[in-house]
Coordinates of C-alpha atoms in Angstrom, one line a residue:
M1 CA 0.0 0.0 0.1
I2 CA 1.2 3.5 -0.9
V3 CA 0.7 6.5 1.5
K4 CA 1.6 10.1 0.8
V5 CA 2.4 12.5 3.7
I6 CA 3.2 16.1 3.2
S7 CA 6.3 17.5 4.9
S8 CA 8.7 20.4 4.2
A9 CA 12.3 21.2 3.7
V10 CA 14.2 24.5 3.6
V11 CA 16.3 26.1 0.8
G12 CA 17.7 29.4 1.8
I13 CA 15.3 30.7 4.4
D14 CA 12.1 29.6 2.6
S15 CA 10.5 26.1 2.6
Y16 CA 9.3 24.0 -0.1
P17 CA 6.9 21.0 0.1
V18 CA 8.3 17.5 0.2
D19 CA 6.0 14.6 -0.5
V20 CA 7.0 11.6 1.6
E21 CA 5.7 8.5 -0.2
V22 CA 5.7 5.3 1.7
D23 CA 5.2 1.9 0.1
V24 CA 4.9 -1.3 2.3
S25 CA 5.0 -4.3 0.2
S26 CA 5.5 -8.0 0.7
G27 CA 9.0 -9.3 0.6
L28 CA 12.1 -9.7 2.6
P29 CA 12.3 -7.1 5.5
Q30 CA 14.2 -4.1 4.2
F31 CA 14.0 -0.4 4.7
S32 CA 15.2 1.9 1.9
T33 CA 15.0 5.7 1.4
V34 CA 15.3 7.2 -2.0
G35 CA 15.1 10.9 -3.2
L36 CA 18.7 12.2 -2.5
P37 CA 18.6 11.7 1.3
D38 CA 21.8 12.6 3.2
V39 CA 23.3 10.6 6.0
S40 CA 20.9 12.0 8.8
V41 CA 17.9 11.0 6.6
R42 CA 19.2 7.5 5.9
E43 CA 19.9 6.9 9.5
S44 CA 16.3 7.7 10.3
K45 CA 15.2 4.1 9.7
D46 CA 16.7 3.0 12.9
R47 CA 15.1 5.7 14.9
I48 CA 11.8 5.2 13.3
K49 CA 11.8 1.5 13.9
A50 CA 12.6 1.9 17.5
A51 CA 10.2 4.7 18.1
I52 CA 7.3 2.9 16.5
K53 CA 8.0 -0.4 18.6
N54 CA 8.6 1.5 21.9
S55 CA 5.4 3.4 21.4
G56 CA 3.5 0.1 21.4
Y57 CA 2.8 -0.3 17.5
R58 CA 3.9 -3.0 15.2
F59 CA 6.6 -2.3 12.7
P60 CA 5.9 -4.1 9.5
A61 CA 8.1 -7.1 8.7
D62 CA 8.0 -6.3 5.1
R63 CA 9.7 -4.3 2.4
V64 CA 9.4 -0.6 3.3
T65 CA 10.4 1.9 0.5
V66 CA 10.4 5.7 1.3
N67 CA 10.5 8.2 -1.5
L68 CA 11.2 12.0 -0.9
A69 CA 9.9 14.0 -3.7
P70 CA 11.1 16.1 -5.6
A71 CA 13.8 13.6 -5.9
D72 CA 16.3 16.0 -7.6
I73 CA 16.9 18.1 -4.5
K74 CA 19.2 16.8 -1.7
K75 CA 17.2 16.3 1.6
E76 CA 19.0 16.8 4.9
G77 CA 18.0 16.9 8.6
T78 CA 15.9 14.8 11.0
S79 CA 12.6 16.4 10.5
F80 CA 11.4 13.7 8.0
D81 CA 11.4 11.1 11.0
L82 CA 7.7 11.9 12.1
P83 CA 6.1 12.1 8.5
I84 CA 7.8 8.8 7.5
A85 CA 6.6 7.1 10.7
V86 CA 3.0 8.4 10.1
G87 CA 3.3 7.1 6.6
I88 CA 4.3 3.6 7.8
L89 CA 1.5 3.5 10.4
A90 CA -1.0 4.7 7.8
A91 CA 0.1 1.9 5.4
E92 CA -0.4 -0.6 8.2
G93 CA -4.0 0.7 9.0
I94 CA -3.0 2.0 12.4
I95 CA -3.8 5.6 11.2
K96 CA -6.6 6.3 8.8
S97 CA -5.0 7.0 5.5
E98 CA -6.9 10.1 4.8
S99 CA -6.8 11.6 8.3
H100 CA -3.4 13.2 7.9
Q101 CA -4.2 14.9 4.7
G102 CA -4.2 18.6 4.9
Y103 CA -1.4 18.9 7.4
I104 CA 2.4 19.4 6.9
I105 CA 4.1 17.0 9.4
M106 CA 7.5 17.5 10.8
G107 CA 9.5 16.2 13.8
E108 CA 12.6 14.2 14.9
L109 CA 11.9 11.1 16.7
S110 CA 13.7 9.8 19.8
L111 CA 14.0 6.1 20.4
D112 CA 11.2 6.1 23.0
G113 CA 8.8 7.8 20.6
R114 CA 9.3 11.4 21.9
V115 CA 9.1 14.1 19.2
K116 CA 12.1 16.5 19.4
G117 CA 12.5 19.9 18.1
I118 CA 13.5 20.7 14.5
R119 CA 14.8 23.7 12.4
G120 CA 12.9 25.8 10.0
A121 CA 9.4 25.5 11.7
L122 CA 8.5 29.1 10.9
S123 CA 9.3 28.7 7.2
A124 CA 7.2 25.5 7.2
A125 CA 4.3 27.3 8.8
F126 CA 4.5 30.0 6.0
Q127 CA 4.6 27.1 3.5
A128 CA 1.4 25.6 4.9
K129 CA -0.3 29.0 4.6
E130 CA 0.8 29.5 1.0
M131 CA -0.4 26.0 0.1
G132 CA -3.8 26.8 1.6
I133 CA -3.8 23.6 3.8
K134 CA -5.4 23.2 7.2
G135 CA -2.3 23.2 9.4
I136 CA 1.0 21.8 10.6
V137 CA 1.9 19.1 13.0
L138 CA 5.2 19.5 14.8
P139 CA 7.1 19.3 18.1
R140 CA 5.8 21.3 21.0
E141 CA 9.2 22.9 21.2
N142 CA 8.5 24.7 17.9
A143 CA 4.8 25.3 18.4
A144 CA 5.0 29.1 19.5
E145 CA 7.4 29.8 16.7
A146 CA 5.0 28.2 14.0
A147 CA 2.0 29.9 15.6
M148 CA 3.3 33.2 14.3
V149 CA 1.3 32.3 11.2
E150 CA -2.2 32.8 12.5
T151 CA -4.3 31.5 9.7
I152 CA -3.3 27.8 10.2
D153 CA -3.8 25.2 12.8
V154 CA -0.6 24.5 14.8
I155 CA -0.8 21.0 16.4
A156 CA 1.9 20.6 19.0
V157 CA 2.8 17.0 20.0
D158 CA 5.1 15.4 22.5
Y159 CA 5.0 11.8 21.5
L160 CA 4.5 9.7 18.4
S161 CA 1.4 8.2 20.2
D162 CA -0.1 11.7 20.4
V163 CA 0.0 11.9 16.7
V164 CA -1.6 8.5 16.2
E165 CA -4.3 9.3 18.8
F166 CA -5.0 12.7 17.2
F167 CA -5.3 11.4 13.6
S168 CA -7.4 8.5 14.8
G169 CA -9.9 10.9 16.4
R170 CA -9.3 9.5 19.9
K171 CA -7.5 12.6 21.2
E172 CA -8.3 16.3 20.8
I173 CA -5.3 18.6 20.5
K174 CA -6.3 22.3 20.5
P175 CA -4.2 24.4 18.1
T176 CA -1.6 26.6 19.7
K177 CA -2.3 30.3 19.7
I178 CA -0.1 33.2 20.8
N179 CA -0.6 36.9 21.1
I180 CA 2.0 38.3 18.7
S181 CA 1.8 41.9 19.9
E182 CA 2.1 40.9 23.5
I183 CA 5.2 38.7 22.7
F184 CA 6.7 41.3 20.5
N185 CA 6.4 44.0 23.2
R186 CA 7.6 41.7 26.0
S187 CA 10.7 40.8 24.0
L188 CA 11.6 44.3 23.0
H189 CA 14.4 44.8 25.5
Y190 CA 18.1 45.5 25.2
P191 CA 20.5 44.5 27.9
F192 CA 22.8 47.5 27.2
D193 CA 22.3 51.3 27.3
F194 CA 24.3 54.3 26.1
S195 CA 23.9 56.0 29.4
E196 CA 26.3 53.5 30.9
I197 CA 29.2 54.9 28.7
R198 CA 31.3 57.6 30.3
G199 CA 32.8 60.2 27.9
Q200 CA 33.4 59.4 24.2
D201 CA 30.9 61.9 23.1
Q202 CA 32.4 62.2 19.5
A203 CA 32.2 58.4 19.2
K204 CA 28.6 58.3 20.4
R205 CA 27.6 61.1 18.0
A206 CA 29.2 59.1 15.1
L207 CA 27.4 56.0 16.1
E208 CA 24.1 57.9 16.2
V209 CA 24.7 59.2 12.6
A210 CA 25.6 55.6 11.6
A211 CA 22.3 54.2 13.1
A212 CA 20.3 57.1 11.5
G213 CA 21.6 56.4 8.0
G214 CA 22.4 52.7 8.2
H215 CA 26.1 53.5 7.6
N216 CA 29.0 51.1 8.2
I217 CA 31.5 52.4 10.7
I218 CA 35.0 51.6 11.9
M219 CA 36.3 52.6 15.3
V220 CA 40.1 53.1 15.8
G221 CA 41.5 53.4 19.3
P222 CA 43.9 51.9 21.9
P223 CA 43.0 48.8 23.9
G224 CA 40.5 49.7 26.8
S225 CA 39.1 52.7 25.1
G226 CA 35.6 51.4 25.1
K227 CA 35.2 50.2 21.3
T228 CA 33.4 47.1 22.2
M229 CA 31.1 48.7 24.8
L230 CA 30.0 51.2 22.1
A231 CA 29.3 48.6 19.5
Q232 CA 27.4 46.5 22.0
R233 CA 25.1 49.3 22.6
L234 CA 24.5 50.4 19.1
P235 CA 21.5 48.1 18.4
S236 CA 19.7 49.8 21.3
V237 CA 19.5 53.1 19.3
F238 CA 18.5 51.4 16.0
P239 CA 15.0 52.2 14.6
D240 CA 12.4 50.0 16.0
L241 CA 12.0 46.6 14.2
F242 CA 8.9 46.3 11.9
L243 CA 7.0 43.0 12.3
E244 CA 8.0 42.0 8.8
E245 CA 11.7 42.5 9.6
A246 CA 11.4 40.7 12.9
V247 CA 9.7 37.6 11.1
E248 CA 12.5 37.6 8.4
T249 CA 15.3 37.7 11.1
T250 CA 13.5 34.9 13.0
K251 CA 13.3 32.8 10.0
I252 CA 17.1 32.9 9.6
F253 CA 17.6 31.9 13.4
S254 CA 15.0 29.2 13.0
V255 CA 16.7 27.7 9.9
V256 CA 20.1 27.7 11.7
G257 CA 18.5 26.3 15.0
L258 CA 19.6 29.4 17.1
L259 CA 16.2 30.6 18.0
P260 CA 15.9 30.7 21.8
K261 CA 13.3 28.2 22.9
K262 CA 11.5 30.8 25.1
D263 CA 11.1 33.2 22.1
A264 CA 8.6 32.8 19.3
I265 CA 10.1 35.9 17.6
L266 CA 13.2 38.0 17.8
A267 CA 11.9 41.4 18.6
T268 CA 15.4 43.1 19.0
R269 CA 18.1 43.8 16.4
P270 CA 20.6 41.0 16.2
F271 CA 24.2 41.7 17.3
R272 CA 26.8 39.1 15.9
A273 CA 30.4 39.3 17.0
P274 CA 32.3 36.4 15.4
H275 CA 35.9 35.6 16.5
H276 CA 38.7 36.7 14.1
T277 CA 39.6 33.0 13.4
I278 CA 36.2 32.5 11.5
S279 CA 36.4 31.0 8.1
D280 CA 34.9 32.7 4.9
A281 CA 32.2 30.0 4.9
G282 CA 31.5 30.8 8.6
L283 CA 31.2 34.5 7.8
V284 CA 29.1 34.6 4.6
G285 CA 27.7 31.1 4.6
G286 CA 28.5 28.0 2.7
G287 CA 29.2 24.4 3.2
H288 CA 28.5 21.2 1.1
I289 CA 24.8 21.8 1.9
P290 CA 24.6 25.7 2.1
K291 CA 24.0 27.3 5.5
P292 CA 23.7 30.9 6.4
G293 CA 26.7 32.6 7.8
E294 CA 27.2 35.4 10.4
V295 CA 26.4 38.1 7.8
S296 CA 22.9 36.6 7.4
L297 CA 22.4 36.0 11.2
A298 CA 23.2 39.8 11.5
H299 CA 20.4 40.6 9.0
N300 CA 18.6 43.8 10.1
G301 CA 21.1 44.2 12.9
V302 CA 24.9 44.7 13.6
L303 CA 27.9 42.6 12.5
F304 CA 30.7 43.5 14.8
L305 CA 34.3 42.6 13.8
D306 CA 36.6 43.3 16.6
E307 CA 40.3 43.5 15.9
L308 CA 39.6 43.8 12.2
P309 CA 43.3 43.5 10.9
E310 CA 43.5 40.0 12.7
F311 CA 40.9 38.6 10.4
K312 CA 42.3 36.6 7.4
K313 CA 42.5 38.7 4.2
N314 CA 40.3 36.3 2.2
V315 CA 37.6 36.4 4.9
L316 CA 37.4 40.1 4.8
E317 CA 37.4 40.4 1.0
V318 CA 34.2 38.1 0.8
L319 CA 32.3 40.8 2.8
R320 CA 32.4 43.2 -0.1
Q321 CA 29.7 41.7 -2.1
P322 CA 27.1 41.3 0.7
M323 CA 27.9 44.8 1.9
E324 CA 27.0 46.2 -1.5
D325 CA 24.1 43.9 -2.5
G326 CA 22.5 43.0 0.9
Y327 CA 22.2 39.3 0.2
V328 CA 24.4 36.3 -0.3
T329 CA 24.0 33.7 -3.1
I330 CA 25.7 30.4 -2.5
A331 CA 25.7 28.0 -5.5
R332 CA 26.3 24.3 -5.3
S333 CA 25.9 21.5 -8.0
S334 CA 22.6 20.3 -6.3
L335 CA 21.1 23.7 -5.4
T336 CA 21.5 27.4 -5.1
A337 CA 20.5 29.3 -1.9
T338 CA 20.1 33.0 -1.3
Y339 CA 20.3 34.5 2.1
P340 CA 19.4 38.1 3.1
A341 CA 22.3 40.0 4.6
R342 CA 21.3 43.7 5.1
F343 CA 23.6 44.4 8.1
M344 CA 25.4 47.3 9.5
L345 CA 29.1 46.6 9.7
V346 CA 30.8 47.8 12.8
A347 CA 34.5 47.2 12.9
A348 CA 37.0 48.0 15.6
M349 CA 40.8 48.0 15.4
N350 CA 44.0 49.3 17.1
P351 CA 45.9 52.0 15.3
C352 CA 49.1 49.8 15.3
P353 CA 50.3 46.4 16.5
C354 CA 51.0 47.6 20.1
G355 CA 47.8 49.6 20.1
Y356 CA 49.2 52.9 21.3
Y357 CA 50.0 54.8 18.1
T358 CA 48.6 58.3 18.5
D359 CA 47.9 57.8 22.2
P360 CA 49.4 60.9 24.0
R361 CA 49.8 59.0 27.4
R362 CA 51.4 55.7 26.2
E363 CA 54.6 55.3 24.1
C364 CA 54.1 53.3 20.8
R365 CA 56.8 50.7 20.3
C366 CA 56.0 50.0 16.7
T367 CA 58.2 51.1 13.8
P368 CA 56.5 53.0 10.8
Q369 CA 56.9 49.9 8.7
Q370 CA 55.0 47.7 11.2
I371 CA 52.3 50.4 11.4
R372 CA 52.0 50.4 7.6
Q373 CA 51.9 46.6 7.4
Y374 CA 49.3 46.4 10.1
Q375 CA 46.9 49.1 8.5
A376 CA 47.6 47.5 5.0
K377 CA 45.9 44.3 6.2
I378 CA 42.5 46.2 5.4
S379 CA 42.3 46.6 1.7
G380 CA 41.3 49.9 0.1
P381 CA 38.1 48.5 -1.6
L382 CA 36.9 47.3 1.8
L383 CA 37.7 50.5 3.6
D384 CA 35.9 52.5 0.8
R385 CA 32.8 50.6 1.7
I386 CA 32.9 51.8 5.3
D387 CA 31.3 55.2 5.4
I388 CA 32.5 56.5 8.9
H389 CA 35.9 56.2 10.4
I390 CA 36.1 57.5 14.0
D391 CA 38.9 57.7 16.5
V392 CA 38.1 56.5 20.0
P393 CA 40.7 57.8 22.4
S394 CA 41.6 56.6 25.9
I395 CA 39.1 57.5 28.5
R396 CA 40.3 60.3 30.9
Y397 CA 39.8 59.8 34.7
R398 CA 37.3 62.7 35.1
D399 CA 35.1 61.1 32.5
L400 CA 35.3 57.7 34.3
A401 CA 34.5 59.3 37.6
A402 CA 31.5 61.2 36.2
R403 CA 28.2 60.3 37.8
S404 CA 26.3 60.5 34.5
G405 CA 27.1 58.9 31.2
G406 CA 25.0 61.3 29.2
E407 CA 21.9 60.5 27.1
S408 CA 20.0 57.2 27.3
S409 CA 19.5 55.0 24.3
K410 CA 15.8 55.8 24.4
L411 CA 16.5 59.5 23.7
I412 CA 18.9 58.8 21.0
R413 CA 16.6 56.2 19.4
E414 CA 13.8 58.8 19.1
R415 CA 16.1 61.1 17.0
V416 CA 17.1 58.2 15.0
N417 CA 13.6 57.2 14.4
R418 CA 12.7 60.7 13.2
A419 CA 15.6 60.6 10.8
R420 CA 14.6 57.3 9.4
G421 CA 11.0 58.5 9.1
V422 CA 12.3 61.4 6.8
Q423 CA 14.3 58.8 4.7
K424 CA 11.3 56.5 4.4
E425 CA 9.2 59.3 3.0
R426 CA 12.0 60.4 0.7
F427 CA 12.4 56.9 -0.9
G428 CA 8.8 56.2 -0.9
S429 CA 7.9 52.7 -2.1
T430 CA 11.3 51.7 -3.2
D431 CA 13.3 48.9 -1.5
I432 CA 15.8 51.4 0.0
Q433 CA 15.2 52.1 3.5
C434 CA 18.1 54.3 4.5
N435 CA 20.6 56.8 3.1
A436 CA 23.5 54.3 3.1
R437 CA 21.7 52.3 0.4
M438 CA 21.2 55.2 -2.0
S439 CA 22.2 54.6 -5.7
N440 CA 24.3 57.1 -7.6
K441 CA 21.1 58.4 -9.3
Q442 CA 19.5 59.0 -5.9
I443 CA 22.7 60.7 -4.6
K444 CA 22.4 63.2 -7.4
E445 CA 18.8 63.8 -6.7
F446 CA 18.7 64.0 -3.0
C447 CA 22.2 65.2 -2.2
P448 CA 22.7 68.6 -4.0
I449 CA 25.3 70.8 -2.4
D450 CA 26.1 74.5 -2.5
E451 CA 29.2 76.2 -3.7
D452 CA 30.8 76.3 -0.2
S453 CA 30.2 72.6 0.3
G454 CA 31.6 71.9 -3.2
R455 CA 34.8 73.6 -2.3
L456 CA 35.1 71.7 1.0
I457 CA 34.7 68.4 -0.7
E458 CA 37.1 69.4 -3.6
M459 CA 39.8 70.2 -0.9
A460 CA 39.3 67.0 0.9
V461 CA 39.5 64.9 -2.3
D462 CA 42.8 66.7 -3.3
R463 CA 44.5 66.6 0.0
L464 CA 43.4 63.1 1.1
G465 CA 43.3 61.5 -2.3
L466 CA 39.9 60.2 -1.8
T467 CA 38.3 57.7 -4.3
A468 CA 35.0 58.3 -6.1
R469 CA 33.4 55.7 -3.7
A470 CA 34.7 57.7 -0.7
Y471 CA 33.3 60.9 -2.3
T472 CA 29.8 59.4 -2.4
R473 CA 30.1 58.2 1.1
I474 CA 30.7 61.6 2.3
L475 CA 27.6 62.9 0.5
K476 CA 25.5 60.1 2.0
V477 CA 26.7 60.7 5.6
A478 CA 26.1 64.5 5.1
R479 CA 22.6 63.8 4.1
T480 CA 22.1 61.7 7.2
I481 CA 23.5 64.5 9.4
A482 CA 21.1 67.0 7.8
D483 CA 18.2 64.6 8.4
L484 CA 19.0 64.4 12.1
E485 CA 19.0 68.2 12.2
E486 CA 15.7 68.1 10.2
E487 CA 17.3 70.2 7.5
E488 CA 16.0 69.8 4.0
N489 CA 19.3 70.9 2.3
I490 CA 22.8 69.9 2.9
H491 CA 25.0 72.7 4.2
S492 CA 28.7 73.2 4.6
H493 CA 28.8 72.2 8.2
H494 CA 27.1 68.9 7.4
I495 CA 29.9 68.3 4.8
S496 CA 32.5 69.3 7.3
E497 CA 31.3 66.8 9.9
A498 CA 31.0 64.0 7.2
I499 CA 34.6 64.7 6.1
Q500 CA 35.8 64.4 9.8
Y501 CA 34.5 60.8 9.7
R502 CA 37.2 59.8 7.3
S503 CA 40.0 59.6 9.8
L504 CA 41.8 56.6 8.3
D505 CA 42.0 58.5 5.0
R506 CA 43.8 61.3 6.8
R507 CA 46.1 59.2 8.8
M508 CA 47.3 56.3 6.7
I509 CA 51.1 56.4 6.6

């Protein structure tokens, strides 16, 4: 007898339906799986057999063939355990063959019949909605996540026996429901605040400008000057996440398996800080079967690269494409996956190997050659893609001893939200959401400058040897500064401040 069960698999961050076809026929006992299964799928036969027996049901002593269609896409993961088990039990008559129709079924089976958590449940729930089917059956661990899609029934189960009893009509399982607004508001909390930082007013101003316009930023300063503290607090002044952005970010974390069990949705901006030993595949994604990397996990948030010159050169160079395009495409022989990667790059570095070049209170022990070699680890094309360069000097004692650290993140975020509101109105229905993403055509339209501003930029280009890309970066940052001041036009003092945020251009030796 042949039984078809609907399941789901993920490519990129979106799901596609998988038909799990189970055929139980007479013959020598054998369990075979076809349809390009990977090792974890092929191993499922032992888990399924033990789970069925230990749940009190008979496993057929016949030939069992499982086909995962479409057969030309490689299948991976353990989420096919439960649909295969349901197919076998339906073929044996233990489950009514038509009762499971209308549901996407996913779940990993333990040997005792427990249904364990899976990856990509949110994407599968959206797939069920798109297909117009009734609902989805999945582990309780993933129920709140899938219940983000309100138009389908989310059936949460703990054991294989729960699934059998539900489809047999002997047990009622009420669909899981959640209050999205309540969860979203409850989760909207950042652990850090800008008021905790003493001093560094210029750096905090630069970070406010960066957040308001979505500009990449690099901080240069000696050890202990507060670069990491500043970066950690940057998401707290970002514009509030829209629900659509939160869902997209949650999808990525769900696919990777990093979504916290207590959270149905990520309501705060992600902050990712990979170690400098990371590989290029770990940073932008990859692998035999493509997986999203840190740039995608930082989507709609911050990617913080501390000690930037310590990263391998090839790792830094692969950042250039996602920084420009806002997505990563990974092509393999079996499939091509595209992951969103609209992040703000926040980098930090010492000015020299010892860290104290330009520090007035500590002596630098590095030679000019060592300093040049250290700074040259960051290529010109990568540096051009970073809009703001800011010096972060050592903290003075009187700043450390101050009782107040200045403005809170809430006050800064209000100004950032107003500036983003201006930009949203400016760009209208286009995909561009902030000044940093403006095209050359839009720069000409929205960044006109007067004669005084033109002379300032000409002087900066001639003296600093700026590239054409650096010139456009100055105009974009000046546009953001004007937006923060609620000015319709860019003035010379906006250009002057934007030029100040090119410190590495001025100091490279």
